[in-house]
Amino acid sequence: MKVYAIAVNTFKEVIRDKIFYSLVFFALLILGMSVIMSALTVGERAKIIEDLSLAGISIFGIIISIFVGIGLVSKELEKKTIYTIISKPIQRYEFLLGKYLGLALVLLAYISVMTLVFLVVLLLSTGVLGVGLLPAVLLIYVELLVVTAAALLFSTFSTPTLSATYTLALYIIGHLTSDLKGLAAKAGAESAKAVLEFLYYALPNLENFNIKGKVVHDVPVGAAYMFMAAGYGAFYVCALLLLAALIFQKRNFK
Amino acid sequence: MAYIHWVHGEDMIRTENLCKVFVSGFLMRKVPALTGLSMEVRKGEVFGFLGPNGAGKTTTLKILMGLIYPSSGKAWIMGRELGDVDVKRGVGFLPEHPYFYDYLTANEFLDFYGRLFGLGRADRRSRSAELLRQVGLERSGDVQLRKFSKGMLQRIGIAQALINDPELVVLDEPMSGLDPIGRKEVRDIIIGLKDKGKTVFFSTHILPDVEVICDRVAILVKGELRATGTVAELLGGMGAKAVEMTVEGLGEAETGVLSGLAANVMVRGRQTVLFFDDLDKAGQAKRLVCRGEGEIVSLIPHSPSLEDLFLKEVRKGEGA
Ligand SMILES: Nc1ncnc2c1ncn2[C@@H]1O[C@H](COP(=O)(O)OP(=O)(O)O)[C@@H](O)[C@H]1O
Ligand SMILES: [Mg+2]
């Protein structure tokens, strides 16, 4: 009930913010552009629209995750609205969880609306019914949940700017972790090797959530893979939130 | 609501040797904000927590509300040691310079806080309406808080603190930033709470508000408790009453003697104003004037005010 109340309030907070709308607007713009691009390029029109749209939905989702995610807690601290919450019969981790779920809800709404628009655009412009793309959308959402949890974690102990930097770094490295392993194999110094290997195992491999190319080119993705990927994401979300809660519990609210 | 956690005989608030040291800035400078605060607030009283800016009042309240952790020492609310979240069911808190979710309307705002207490929909509705009426915002229920004036925000903040019908109400500078009418309204709300048997613990540096409504006060200066007790007790300790005497037509010799008795002398044209800090000397002076040519124009007794005590305590530390 309390967590739900915080989540709903967070949902309202984001939904009533102009920045959110401009991001959604740009994401829709990308969908529109994909249709124009597909008309100008040679190749299969449907595949171009699918490629661009899925990438657009993913990128703008990430931007929302990072930039709204880092503000979830820091805004409450900066405006001191957190004072009236923590003085109520609510545990700090409940507050944190509520903030997280609120943004997760916003992202769910975002991705649902975008996907719907995308599928309609695709159907109208090419006659293709793109339901086969839905697994990719699902994993994009899982990735957004992981990135949001990371943004929340960083914002429990650092400034918004630093949190954004860290989260962005995590996102980029998260898509390059297979390269990390390669680098580790090649690294000369033992210490460098150790650090790279540690990063490889500690950081989430976000490529696991990227099946966009596969679905667009009709490469089958099994249910087992979907479950594995979702479980992998859930594990990271839980770990990141747990760490965030531990740090948040110790904080003095200035 | 039946969330009364108070155990008979327990203090509503008790602190024992509470200390807080802030570590601030790049150089990790240590700022002691609270040095061994021990005090208690009893059930049903209005307790004024006084002190100049930077005395450590907000720090104390933040520790009590679980927003920051003490460096050392202990505290209990309604008999439960700090960290027990459940006890907050019976507590209401208004922070200093409150800032609220400005994208919410007043109704949504109160509804949200009602949910944090697990109140049902009907309860939240009736409670919100009642509180909006109580703080004089009944016509602003559907207005977003971003359109509220400072005084309105302070009032919705108080409403928020009372949403759970708390036994203990903690207010940080509830009168600051308000005009005299707003201050009077806050005073009336505090008195109303006391009449309902609630305990009110509030901090302030605005003294005239305090004498009238507080059962007991504490004076905090530089993180240290300087005095605590009822207003009468504290002022009793201030020593004898002072007297201000205005006389006319004094001879030179008389003026000399009188000046010796008075603590302070001011000449205003034909009149001389004498201040005496004890009644005996004032009596002696009065007899002297009556025997001679002079005439007493006025004789005004001054009871020491809380402000005098406050200033005395604040100055003590400065060696002034
Ligand atoms: N977060 C903080 N970091 C460093 N110093 C602080 C912090 N908060 C308060 N202080 C210091 O602690 C002292 C007490 O502050 P405060 O409790 O706000 O006083 P009051 O509420 O009585 O005006 C002040 O000297 C203030 O500068
Ligand atoms: Mg203060």
Coordinates of C-alpha atoms and ligand atoms in Angstrom, one line a residue:
Chain A
M1 CA 0.0 0.0 0.0
K2 CA 2.7 2.5 1.0
V3 CA 5.0 1.3 -1.8
Y4 CA 2.1 1.6 -4.2
A5 CA 1.3 5.1 -3.0
I6 CA 4.9 6.2 -3.6
A7 CA 4.9 4.5 -7.0
V8 CA 1.7 6.2 -8.1
N9 CA 3.0 9.5 -6.9
T10 CA 6.2 9.0 -8.8
F11 CA 4.3 8.0 -11.9
K12 CA 2.3 11.3 -11.6
E13 CA 5.5 13.2 -11.1
V14 CA 7.1 12.0 -14.3
I15 CA 3.9 12.1 -16.4
R16 CA 3.3 15.7 -15.4
D17 CA 6.8 16.7 -16.3
K18 CA 7.4 18.5 -19.6
I19 CA 10.8 16.8 -20.2
F20 CA 9.1 13.5 -20.3
Y21 CA 6.8 14.7 -23.1
S22 CA 9.6 16.1 -25.2
L23 CA 11.4 12.8 -25.0
V24 CA 8.3 10.9 -26.0
F25 CA 7.8 13.4 -28.8
F26 CA 11.3 12.8 -30.2
A27 CA 10.8 9.1 -30.0
L28 CA 7.7 9.4 -32.0
L29 CA 9.6 11.6 -34.4
I30 CA 12.0 8.8 -35.0
L31 CA 9.2 6.4 -35.8
G32 CA 7.9 8.9 -38.4
M33 CA 11.4 9.4 -39.8
S34 CA 11.8 5.7 -40.2
V35 CA 9.0 5.6 -42.7
I36 CA 10.5 8.5 -44.7
M37 CA 13.9 6.9 -44.6
S38 CA 12.5 3.6 -45.7
A39 CA 11.0 5.3 -48.8
L40 CA 14.3 6.9 -49.7
T41 CA 16.6 3.8 -49.3
V42 CA 16.9 0.7 -51.3
G43 CA 16.2 -2.5 -49.5
E44 CA 13.3 -4.1 -47.8
R45 CA 11.1 -1.2 -46.5
A46 CA 9.6 -3.1 -43.6
K47 CA 13.0 -4.2 -42.2
I48 CA 14.3 -0.6 -42.3
I49 CA 11.3 0.7 -40.4
E50 CA 11.7 -2.1 -37.9
D51 CA 15.4 -1.6 -37.4
L52 CA 15.1 2.2 -36.9
S53 CA 12.0 2.1 -34.8
L54 CA 13.3 -0.6 -32.4
A55 CA 16.5 1.3 -32.0
G56 CA 14.6 4.6 -31.4
I57 CA 12.3 3.0 -28.8
S58 CA 15.3 1.6 -27.1
I59 CA 17.5 4.7 -27.1
F60 CA 14.8 7.1 -25.9
G61 CA 13.8 4.5 -23.3
I62 CA 17.4 4.5 -22.1
I63 CA 17.5 8.3 -22.0
I64 CA 14.3 8.3 -19.9
S65 CA 15.7 5.6 -17.6
I66 CA 19.0 7.4 -17.0
F67 CA 17.8 11.0 -16.7
V68 CA 14.6 10.4 -14.9
G69 CA 16.2 7.6 -12.9
I70 CA 19.0 9.7 -11.4
G71 CA 16.5 12.4 -10.4
L72 CA 14.1 10.0 -8.6
V73 CA 15.9 10.3 -5.3
S74 CA 18.1 13.4 -5.7
K75 CA 15.1 15.6 -6.5
E76 CA 13.4 14.5 -3.3
L77 CA 16.6 15.2 -1.4
E78 CA 17.2 18.6 -3.0
K79 CA 13.6 19.8 -2.5
K80 CA 13.5 18.1 0.9
T81 CA 10.2 16.5 0.1
I82 CA 11.8 13.4 1.4
Y83 CA 11.5 14.9 5.0
T84 CA 7.8 14.5 5.0
I85 CA 8.0 10.9 3.7
I86 CA 10.7 9.5 5.9
S87 CA 8.9 11.0 9.0
K88 CA 5.9 8.8 8.2
P89 CA 5.7 5.1 9.2
I90 CA 7.5 3.9 6.1
Q91 CA 10.9 2.1 5.8
R92 CA 13.5 3.8 3.7
Y93 CA 13.7 0.8 1.4
E94 CA 9.9 1.0 0.8
F95 CA 10.4 4.5 -0.3
L96 CA 13.2 3.5 -2.7
L97 CA 11.2 0.6 -4.1
G98 CA 8.2 2.8 -4.6
K99 CA 10.3 5.3 -6.6
Y100 CA 11.7 2.5 -8.7
L101 CA 8.4 0.9 -9.4
G102 CA 6.9 4.3 -10.3
L103 CA 9.4 4.8 -13.0
A104 CA 9.1 1.2 -14.1
L105 CA 5.4 1.9 -14.6
V106 CA 6.2 5.0 -16.6
L107 CA 8.6 3.0 -18.8
L108 CA 5.9 0.3 -19.3
A109 CA 3.4 3.0 -20.4
Y110 CA 6.1 4.5 -22.7
I111 CA 7.1 1.2 -24.3
S112 CA 3.5 0.1 -24.7
V113 CA 2.4 3.3 -26.4
M114 CA 5.5 3.4 -28.6
T115 CA 5.2 -0.2 -29.6
L116 CA 1.5 0.3 -30.5
V117 CA 2.3 3.3 -32.6
F118 CA 5.2 1.5 -34.2
L119 CA 3.1 -1.5 -35.1
V120 CA 0.3 0.6 -36.5
V121 CA 2.7 2.7 -38.6
L122 CA 4.4 -0.5 -39.9
L123 CA 1.1 -2.0 -40.8
L124 CA -0.2 1.0 -42.6
S125 CA 3.0 1.8 -44.5
T126 CA 4.0 -1.8 -45.5
G127 CA 1.1 -4.1 -44.7
V128 CA 3.4 -6.1 -42.4
L129 CA 2.0 -7.3 -39.1
G130 CA 5.0 -7.1 -36.8
V131 CA 3.9 -9.2 -33.8
G132 CA 7.0 -11.3 -34.3
L133 CA 9.0 -8.3 -33.0
L134 CA 7.4 -8.3 -29.6
P135 CA 10.0 -10.5 -27.9
A136 CA 12.6 -7.8 -28.8
V137 CA 10.4 -5.1 -27.2
L138 CA 10.0 -7.2 -24.1
L139 CA 13.8 -7.5 -23.7
I140 CA 14.2 -3.8 -24.4
Y141 CA 11.9 -3.2 -21.4
V142 CA 14.0 -5.6 -19.2
E143 CA 17.1 -3.7 -20.2
L144 CA 15.4 -0.4 -19.2
L145 CA 14.6 -1.9 -15.8
V146 CA 18.2 -2.8 -15.3
V147 CA 19.5 0.6 -16.3
T148 CA 16.9 2.3 -14.1
A149 CA 18.0 0.3 -11.1
A150 CA 21.6 1.3 -11.8
A151 CA 20.7 5.0 -12.1
L152 CA 18.8 4.7 -8.8
L153 CA 21.8 3.0 -7.1
F154 CA 24.2 5.7 -8.2
S155 CA 21.9 8.5 -7.2
T156 CA 21.8 7.2 -3.6
F157 CA 25.4 8.2 -3.1
S158 CA 26.5 10.7 -5.7
T159 CA 25.4 13.9 -7.4
P160 CA 23.0 13.8 -10.4
T161 CA 25.7 14.6 -12.8
L162 CA 28.0 11.9 -11.6
S163 CA 25.2 9.4 -11.4
A164 CA 24.3 10.2 -15.0
T165 CA 27.9 9.7 -16.0
Y166 CA 28.2 6.4 -14.1
T167 CA 25.0 5.0 -15.5
L168 CA 25.9 6.0 -19.1
A169 CA 29.3 4.4 -18.6
L170 CA 27.6 1.3 -17.3
Y171 CA 25.3 1.2 -20.3
I172 CA 28.1 1.6 -22.8
I173 CA 30.4 -0.9 -21.1
G174 CA 27.4 -3.2 -20.6
H175 CA 27.1 -3.4 -24.4
L176 CA 30.8 -4.1 -24.8
T177 CA 31.4 -6.7 -22.1
S178 CA 32.3 -9.4 -24.7
D179 CA 35.1 -7.1 -25.8
L180 CA 36.2 -6.8 -22.1
K181 CA 36.8 -10.5 -22.1
G182 CA 38.8 -10.3 -25.3
L183 CA 40.8 -7.5 -23.8
A184 CA 41.5 -9.4 -20.6
A185 CA 42.9 -12.3 -22.6
K186 CA 45.2 -9.9 -24.4
A187 CA 46.2 -7.7 -21.4
G188 CA 49.9 -8.0 -20.5
A189 CA 49.9 -7.1 -16.9
E190 CA 48.3 -9.5 -14.4
S191 CA 46.6 -6.7 -12.5
A192 CA 45.0 -5.3 -15.7
K193 CA 43.8 -8.8 -16.5
A194 CA 42.2 -9.2 -13.1
V195 CA 40.5 -5.8 -13.3
L196 CA 39.1 -6.5 -16.8
E197 CA 37.9 -10.0 -15.8
F198 CA 36.3 -8.6 -12.7
L199 CA 34.4 -6.0 -14.7
Y200 CA 33.4 -8.7 -17.2
Y201 CA 31.8 -10.8 -14.5
A202 CA 30.4 -8.0 -12.3
L203 CA 28.8 -5.8 -15.0
P204 CA 25.6 -6.8 -16.7
N205 CA 26.0 -8.0 -20.2
L206 CA 23.4 -5.8 -21.8
E207 CA 23.9 -7.4 -25.2
N208 CA 21.9 -10.3 -23.7
F209 CA 18.8 -8.1 -24.0
N210 CA 19.5 -7.2 -27.6
I211 CA 17.7 -9.5 -30.0
K212 CA 16.5 -6.7 -32.3
G213 CA 18.7 -7.8 -35.2
K214 CA 17.5 -11.4 -34.8
V215 CA 13.8 -10.7 -34.7
V216 CA 14.0 -8.2 -37.6
H217 CA 15.8 -10.8 -39.7
D218 CA 13.5 -13.6 -38.6
V219 CA 16.1 -15.6 -36.7
P220 CA 14.1 -17.6 -34.2
V221 CA 14.5 -16.8 -30.5
G222 CA 13.4 -19.6 -28.3
A223 CA 11.2 -19.3 -25.2
A224 CA 14.1 -20.7 -23.1
Y225 CA 16.3 -17.8 -24.2
M226 CA 13.6 -15.3 -23.3
F227 CA 13.3 -16.8 -19.8
M228 CA 17.0 -16.9 -19.3
A229 CA 17.4 -13.2 -20.4
A230 CA 14.5 -12.1 -18.2
G231 CA 15.9 -14.0 -15.2
Y232 CA 19.3 -12.5 -15.8
G233 CA 17.8 -9.0 -15.8
A234 CA 15.7 -9.8 -12.7
F235 CA 18.9 -10.9 -10.9
Y236 CA 20.7 -7.6 -11.7
V237 CA 17.6 -5.5 -10.8
C238 CA 17.4 -7.2 -7.4
A239 CA 21.2 -6.9 -6.8
L240 CA 21.3 -3.2 -7.7
L241 CA 18.2 -2.4 -5.7
L242 CA 19.5 -4.2 -2.7
L243 CA 22.7 -2.4 -2.8
A244 CA 20.9 0.9 -3.3
A245 CA 18.7 0.2 -0.2
L246 CA 21.7 -0.6 1.9
I247 CA 23.4 2.6 1.0
F248 CA 20.2 4.7 1.3
Q249 CA 19.5 3.3 4.8
K250 CA 22.8 4.7 6.1
R251 CA 22.4 8.2 4.6
N252 CA 21.9 11.4 6.6
F253 CA 19.5 13.6 4.7
K254 CA 21.0 17.1 4.7
Chain B
M1 CA -7.7 6.5 14.9
A2 CA -6.6 4.1 17.6
Y3 CA -2.8 4.4 17.0
I4 CA -2.0 5.4 20.5
H5 CA 1.4 4.0 21.4
W6 CA 1.9 6.1 24.4
V7 CA 2.6 4.0 27.5
H8 CA 1.3 5.5 30.6
G9 CA 3.9 7.6 32.4
E10 CA 6.3 7.6 29.4
D11 CA 7.6 10.8 28.1
M12 CA 6.4 11.6 24.6
I13 CA 10.0 12.5 23.7
R14 CA 13.1 11.8 25.7
T15 CA 16.7 12.4 24.6
E16 CA 19.8 11.3 26.4
N17 CA 23.1 12.9 25.7
L18 CA 22.3 13.4 22.1
C19 CA 25.3 14.5 20.0
K20 CA 25.7 15.3 16.3
V21 CA 28.9 16.2 14.5
F22 CA 28.6 17.1 10.9
V23 CA 31.5 16.5 8.7
S24 CA 31.3 19.1 6.0
G25 CA 33.1 20.2 2.9
F26 CA 36.1 19.1 1.0
L27 CA 38.4 19.5 4.0
M28 CA 36.1 17.2 6.1
R29 CA 35.8 20.0 8.7
K30 CA 33.9 18.8 11.8
V31 CA 31.0 20.9 12.8
P32 CA 29.5 20.0 16.2
A33 CA 25.8 20.8 15.9
L34 CA 24.6 19.2 19.1
T35 CA 26.6 18.5 22.2
G36 CA 24.9 16.2 24.7
L37 CA 21.3 17.2 24.6
S38 CA 19.2 15.6 27.4
M39 CA 15.6 16.6 27.7
E40 CA 12.1 15.3 27.7
V41 CA 8.7 16.4 26.5
R42 CA 5.7 15.2 28.5
K43 CA 2.3 14.1 27.3
G44 CA -0.2 16.8 26.7
E45 CA 2.2 19.7 26.8
V46 CA 3.0 22.4 24.3
F47 CA 6.8 22.5 24.4
G48 CA 8.7 25.4 22.8
F49 CA 12.2 24.6 21.6
L50 CA 14.0 27.9 21.4
G51 CA 17.3 29.0 20.1
P52 CA 18.9 31.4 17.7
N53 CA 19.7 30.4 14.1
G54 CA 22.2 27.6 14.0
A55 CA 21.6 26.4 17.6
G56 CA 20.8 22.9 16.5
K57 CA 17.0 22.8 16.7
T58 CA 16.5 21.4 13.2
T59 CA 19.3 18.9 13.8
T60 CA 17.5 17.7 16.9
L61 CA 14.2 17.4 15.1
K62 CA 15.7 15.6 12.1
I63 CA 17.4 13.1 14.5
L64 CA 14.0 12.5 16.2
M65 CA 12.3 12.0 12.8
G66 CA 14.9 9.5 11.6
L67 CA 16.2 11.8 8.8
I68 CA 19.7 11.8 10.2
Y69 CA 21.5 9.6 12.7
P70 CA 23.0 10.9 15.9
S71 CA 26.8 10.7 16.3
S72 CA 26.1 9.4 19.8
G73 CA 23.4 9.4 22.5
K74 CA 19.9 8.0 22.5
A75 CA 16.4 9.1 22.1
W76 CA 12.9 7.7 22.6
I77 CA 9.6 8.7 21.1
M78 CA 6.6 7.5 23.1
G79 CA 8.9 5.1 24.9
R80 CA 10.3 3.5 21.7
E81 CA 13.9 3.9 20.8
L82 CA 14.8 5.7 17.6
G83 CA 14.6 3.5 14.5
D84 CA 11.2 2.1 15.3
V85 CA 9.3 3.1 12.2
D86 CA 6.0 2.0 13.6
V87 CA 5.9 4.6 16.3
K88 CA 5.5 7.2 13.5
R89 CA 1.9 6.2 13.2
G90 CA 1.3 8.5 16.1
V91 CA 3.6 11.3 15.0
G92 CA 3.1 14.3 12.7
F93 CA 6.0 16.4 11.4
L94 CA 6.2 19.7 9.6
P95 CA 9.8 20.3 8.3
E96 CA 11.5 23.7 8.2
H97 CA 10.9 25.7 5.0
P98 CA 8.7 23.0 3.6
Y99 CA 8.7 22.2 0.0
F100 CA 6.1 19.9 -1.5
Y101 CA 5.2 18.0 -4.6
D102 CA 4.1 21.0 -6.5
Y103 CA 2.5 19.0 -9.3
L104 CA -0.2 17.7 -6.9
T105 CA -3.4 19.5 -6.0
A106 CA -4.0 20.0 -2.3
N107 CA -6.5 17.1 -2.3
E108 CA -4.2 14.7 -4.1
F109 CA -1.4 15.8 -1.8
L110 CA -3.3 15.0 1.4
D111 CA -4.6 11.8 -0.1
F112 CA -1.1 10.7 -0.8
Y113 CA 0.0 11.2 2.8
G114 CA -3.1 9.5 4.0
R115 CA -2.1 6.4 1.9
L116 CA 1.3 6.4 3.6
F117 CA -0.6 5.7 6.8
G118 CA -2.7 3.1 5.1
L119 CA -6.0 5.0 5.6
G120 CA -8.9 3.8 3.6
R121 CA -10.4 5.9 0.8
A122 CA -13.4 7.2 2.9
D123 CA -11.1 8.1 5.8
R124 CA -8.7 9.9 3.5
R125 CA -11.6 11.9 1.9
S126 CA -13.2 13.0 5.2
R127 CA -9.8 13.7 6.9
S128 CA -8.6 15.8 4.0
A129 CA -11.7 17.8 3.8
E130 CA -11.7 18.4 7.6
L131 CA -8.0 19.5 7.5
L132 CA -8.4 21.8 4.6
R133 CA -11.2 23.5 6.5
Q134 CA -9.1 23.6 9.7
V135 CA -6.2 25.4 7.9
G136 CA -8.5 27.6 5.9
L137 CA -7.8 26.1 2.4
E138 CA -11.2 24.5 1.8
R139 CA -11.6 26.4 -1.4
S140 CA -8.1 25.4 -2.8
G141 CA -8.6 21.7 -2.8
D142 CA -8.2 21.3 -6.5
V143 CA -5.4 23.9 -7.0
Q144 CA -1.9 22.6 -7.7
L145 CA 0.5 23.4 -5.0
R146 CA 2.8 25.3 -7.5
K147 CA 0.2 28.0 -7.4
F148 CA 0.2 28.3 -3.6
S149 CA 1.6 31.3 -1.7
K150 CA 4.2 30.7 1.0
G151 CA 1.6 31.1 3.7
M152 CA -0.7 28.6 2.0
L153 CA 2.2 26.1 1.7
Q154 CA 2.9 26.4 5.4
R155 CA -0.8 25.7 6.1
I156 CA -1.0 22.7 3.8
G157 CA 2.2 21.5 5.4
I158 CA 0.5 21.6 8.8
A159 CA -2.5 19.8 7.4
Q160 CA -0.1 17.1 6.0
A161 CA 1.4 16.7 9.5
L162 CA -2.1 16.1 11.0
I163 CA -3.4 13.7 8.5
N164 CA -3.1 10.7 10.9
D165 CA -4.6 12.6 13.8
P166 CA -1.2 12.2 15.6
E167 CA -0.7 12.1 19.4
L168 CA 2.6 14.0 19.0
V169 CA 3.0 16.9 16.6
V170 CA 6.5 18.1 15.8
L171 CA 6.8 21.4 14.0
D172 CA 10.1 23.0 12.8
E173 CA 9.7 26.8 12.8
P174 CA 6.0 26.7 12.0
M175 CA 5.7 30.5 12.2
S176 CA 8.7 31.6 10.3
G177 CA 7.9 33.4 7.1
L178 CA 4.3 34.1 8.1
D179 CA 2.7 37.5 8.6
P180 CA 1.2 38.3 12.0
I181 CA -2.2 36.9 11.0
G182 CA -0.6 33.7 9.7
R183 CA 1.3 33.4 13.0
K184 CA -1.9 33.9 15.0
E185 CA -3.5 31.1 12.9
V186 CA -0.7 28.7 13.6
R187 CA -0.9 29.6 17.3
D188 CA -4.6 28.8 17.3
I189 CA -4.0 25.5 15.6
I190 CA -1.4 24.6 18.3
I191 CA -3.8 25.6 21.1
G192 CA -6.5 23.6 19.4
L193 CA -4.3 20.5 19.4
K194 CA -3.5 21.0 23.0
D195 CA -7.2 21.2 23.8
K196 CA -7.6 17.8 22.2
G197 CA -4.9 16.4 24.5
K198 CA -2.2 16.2 21.9
T199 CA 1.4 16.9 22.6
V200 CA 3.1 19.6 20.5
F201 CA 6.9 20.0 20.2
F202 CA 7.9 23.0 18.1
S203 CA 11.0 24.9 17.4
T204 CA 11.1 28.7 16.9
H205 CA 13.3 31.7 17.2
I206 CA 10.3 34.0 17.3
L207 CA 9.7 34.6 21.0
P208 CA 6.5 36.6 21.4
D209 CA 4.7 33.5 20.0
V210 CA 6.0 31.3 22.7
E211 CA 5.2 32.9 26.1
V212 CA 1.5 32.7 25.5
I213 CA 1.1 29.1 24.3
C214 CA 4.0 27.1 25.8
D215 CA 3.7 25.0 28.9
R216 CA 7.4 24.5 28.9
V217 CA 10.3 25.7 26.9
A218 CA 14.0 24.8 26.4
I219 CA 16.6 27.2 25.3
L220 CA 19.3 25.8 23.0
V221 CA 22.4 27.7 22.2
K222 CA 25.2 26.4 20.0
G223 CA 24.1 22.8 20.4
E224 CA 23.9 23.1 24.2
L225 CA 20.8 23.1 26.4
R226 CA 21.0 26.3 28.4
A227 CA 17.7 26.3 30.3
T228 CA 14.5 24.3 30.5
G229 CA 11.3 24.6 32.4
T230 CA 8.0 26.5 32.5
V231 CA 8.2 30.1 31.4
A232 CA 7.4 31.2 34.9
E233 CA 10.2 29.0 36.4
L234 CA 12.8 30.3 33.9
L235 CA 11.8 33.9 34.5
G236 CA 11.7 33.4 38.3
G237 CA 15.4 32.6 38.0
M238 CA 16.0 35.9 36.3
G239 CA 16.1 37.7 39.7
A240 CA 14.0 40.7 40.9
K241 CA 11.8 42.7 38.7
A242 CA 13.1 45.9 37.2
V243 CA 11.5 49.3 37.6
E244 CA 11.5 52.3 35.3
M245 CA 10.9 55.6 37.1
T246 CA 10.5 59.0 35.5
V247 CA 11.0 62.1 37.6
E248 CA 10.8 65.8 37.1
G249 CA 12.3 68.9 38.8
L250 CA 15.2 67.2 40.6
G251 CA 17.9 69.2 42.3
E252 CA 21.5 68.5 41.4
A253 CA 22.4 66.7 44.6
E254 CA 19.4 64.5 44.4
T255 CA 20.2 63.6 40.8
G256 CA 23.7 62.5 42.0
V257 CA 22.4 60.2 44.7
L258 CA 19.7 58.8 42.5
S259 CA 22.1 58.1 39.7
G260 CA 24.1 56.1 42.2
L261 CA 21.2 53.9 43.0
A262 CA 20.0 53.4 39.5
A263 CA 21.3 50.8 37.0
N264 CA 20.9 53.2 34.2
V265 CA 20.0 56.9 33.8
M266 CA 18.6 58.8 30.8
V267 CA 17.9 62.6 30.7
R268 CA 15.1 63.7 28.5
G269 CA 14.8 67.5 28.7
R270 CA 13.3 68.3 32.1
Q271 CA 12.7 64.7 32.9
T272 CA 15.1 62.1 34.1
V273 CA 14.4 58.4 33.4
L274 CA 15.9 56.0 35.9
F275 CA 16.1 52.2 35.6
F276 CA 16.4 50.1 38.8
D277 CA 17.2 46.4 38.7
D278 CA 16.0 45.8 42.2
L279 CA 12.9 46.8 44.1
D280 CA 14.7 47.9 47.3
K281 CA 16.8 50.5 45.5
A282 CA 13.7 51.7 43.6
G283 CA 11.9 52.1 47.0
Q284 CA 14.8 54.1 48.4
A285 CA 14.8 56.3 45.4
K286 CA 11.1 56.9 45.6
R287 CA 11.3 58.1 49.3
L288 CA 14.2 60.4 48.4
V289 CA 12.3 62.0 45.6
C290 CA 9.2 62.5 47.8
R291 CA 11.2 64.2 50.5
G292 CA 12.7 66.8 48.1
E293 CA 11.4 69.2 45.4
G294 CA 11.1 66.6 42.7
E295 CA 8.0 64.8 41.5
I296 CA 7.5 61.3 40.2
V297 CA 5.8 61.4 36.8
S298 CA 5.5 57.6 36.3
L299 CA 6.6 54.4 37.9
I300 CA 6.5 51.3 35.6
P301 CA 7.4 47.8 36.8
H302 CA 9.1 45.7 34.1
S303 CA 8.8 41.9 34.4
P304 CA 11.7 40.2 32.7
S305 CA 10.5 38.7 29.5
L306 CA 11.5 35.4 27.9
E307 CA 13.3 37.6 25.4
D308 CA 15.6 39.0 28.2
L309 CA 16.4 35.5 29.3
F310 CA 17.0 34.4 25.7
L311 CA 19.3 37.3 25.0
K312 CA 21.1 36.6 28.3
E313 CA 21.7 33.0 27.4
V314 CA 22.7 33.7 23.9
R315 CA 25.2 36.3 25.1
K316 CA 26.7 34.2 27.8
G317 CA 28.7 32.1 25.4
E318 CA 30.1 35.3 23.7
G319 CA 31.6 36.6 26.9
A320 CA 29.6 39.8 26.5
Ligands
LIG1 N1 24.3 19.1 6.7 C1 25.0 19.9 7.4 N2 26.4 19.9 7.2 C2 27.2 20.6 8.0 N3 26.8 21.4 9.0 C3 25.5 21.5 9.2 C4 24.5 20.7 8.5 N4 23.3 20.9 9.0 C5 23.4 21.8 10.0 N5 24.7 22.1 10.2 C6 25.3 23.0 11.2 O1 24.8 22.6 12.4 C7 24.4 23.7 13.2 C8 23.0 23.6 13.7 O2 22.1 23.8 12.6 P1 20.5 23.7 12.7 O3 20.2 22.5 13.4 O4 20.0 23.8 11.3 O5 20.2 25.0 13.6 P2 18.8 25.7 13.8 O6 17.7 24.8 13.3 O7 18.7 25.8 15.3 O8 18.8 27.0 13.2 C9 24.7 25.0 12.4 O9 26.0 25.4 12.8 C10 24.8 24.4 11.0 O10 25.6 25.2 10.2
MG2 MG 16.3 25.3 11.9

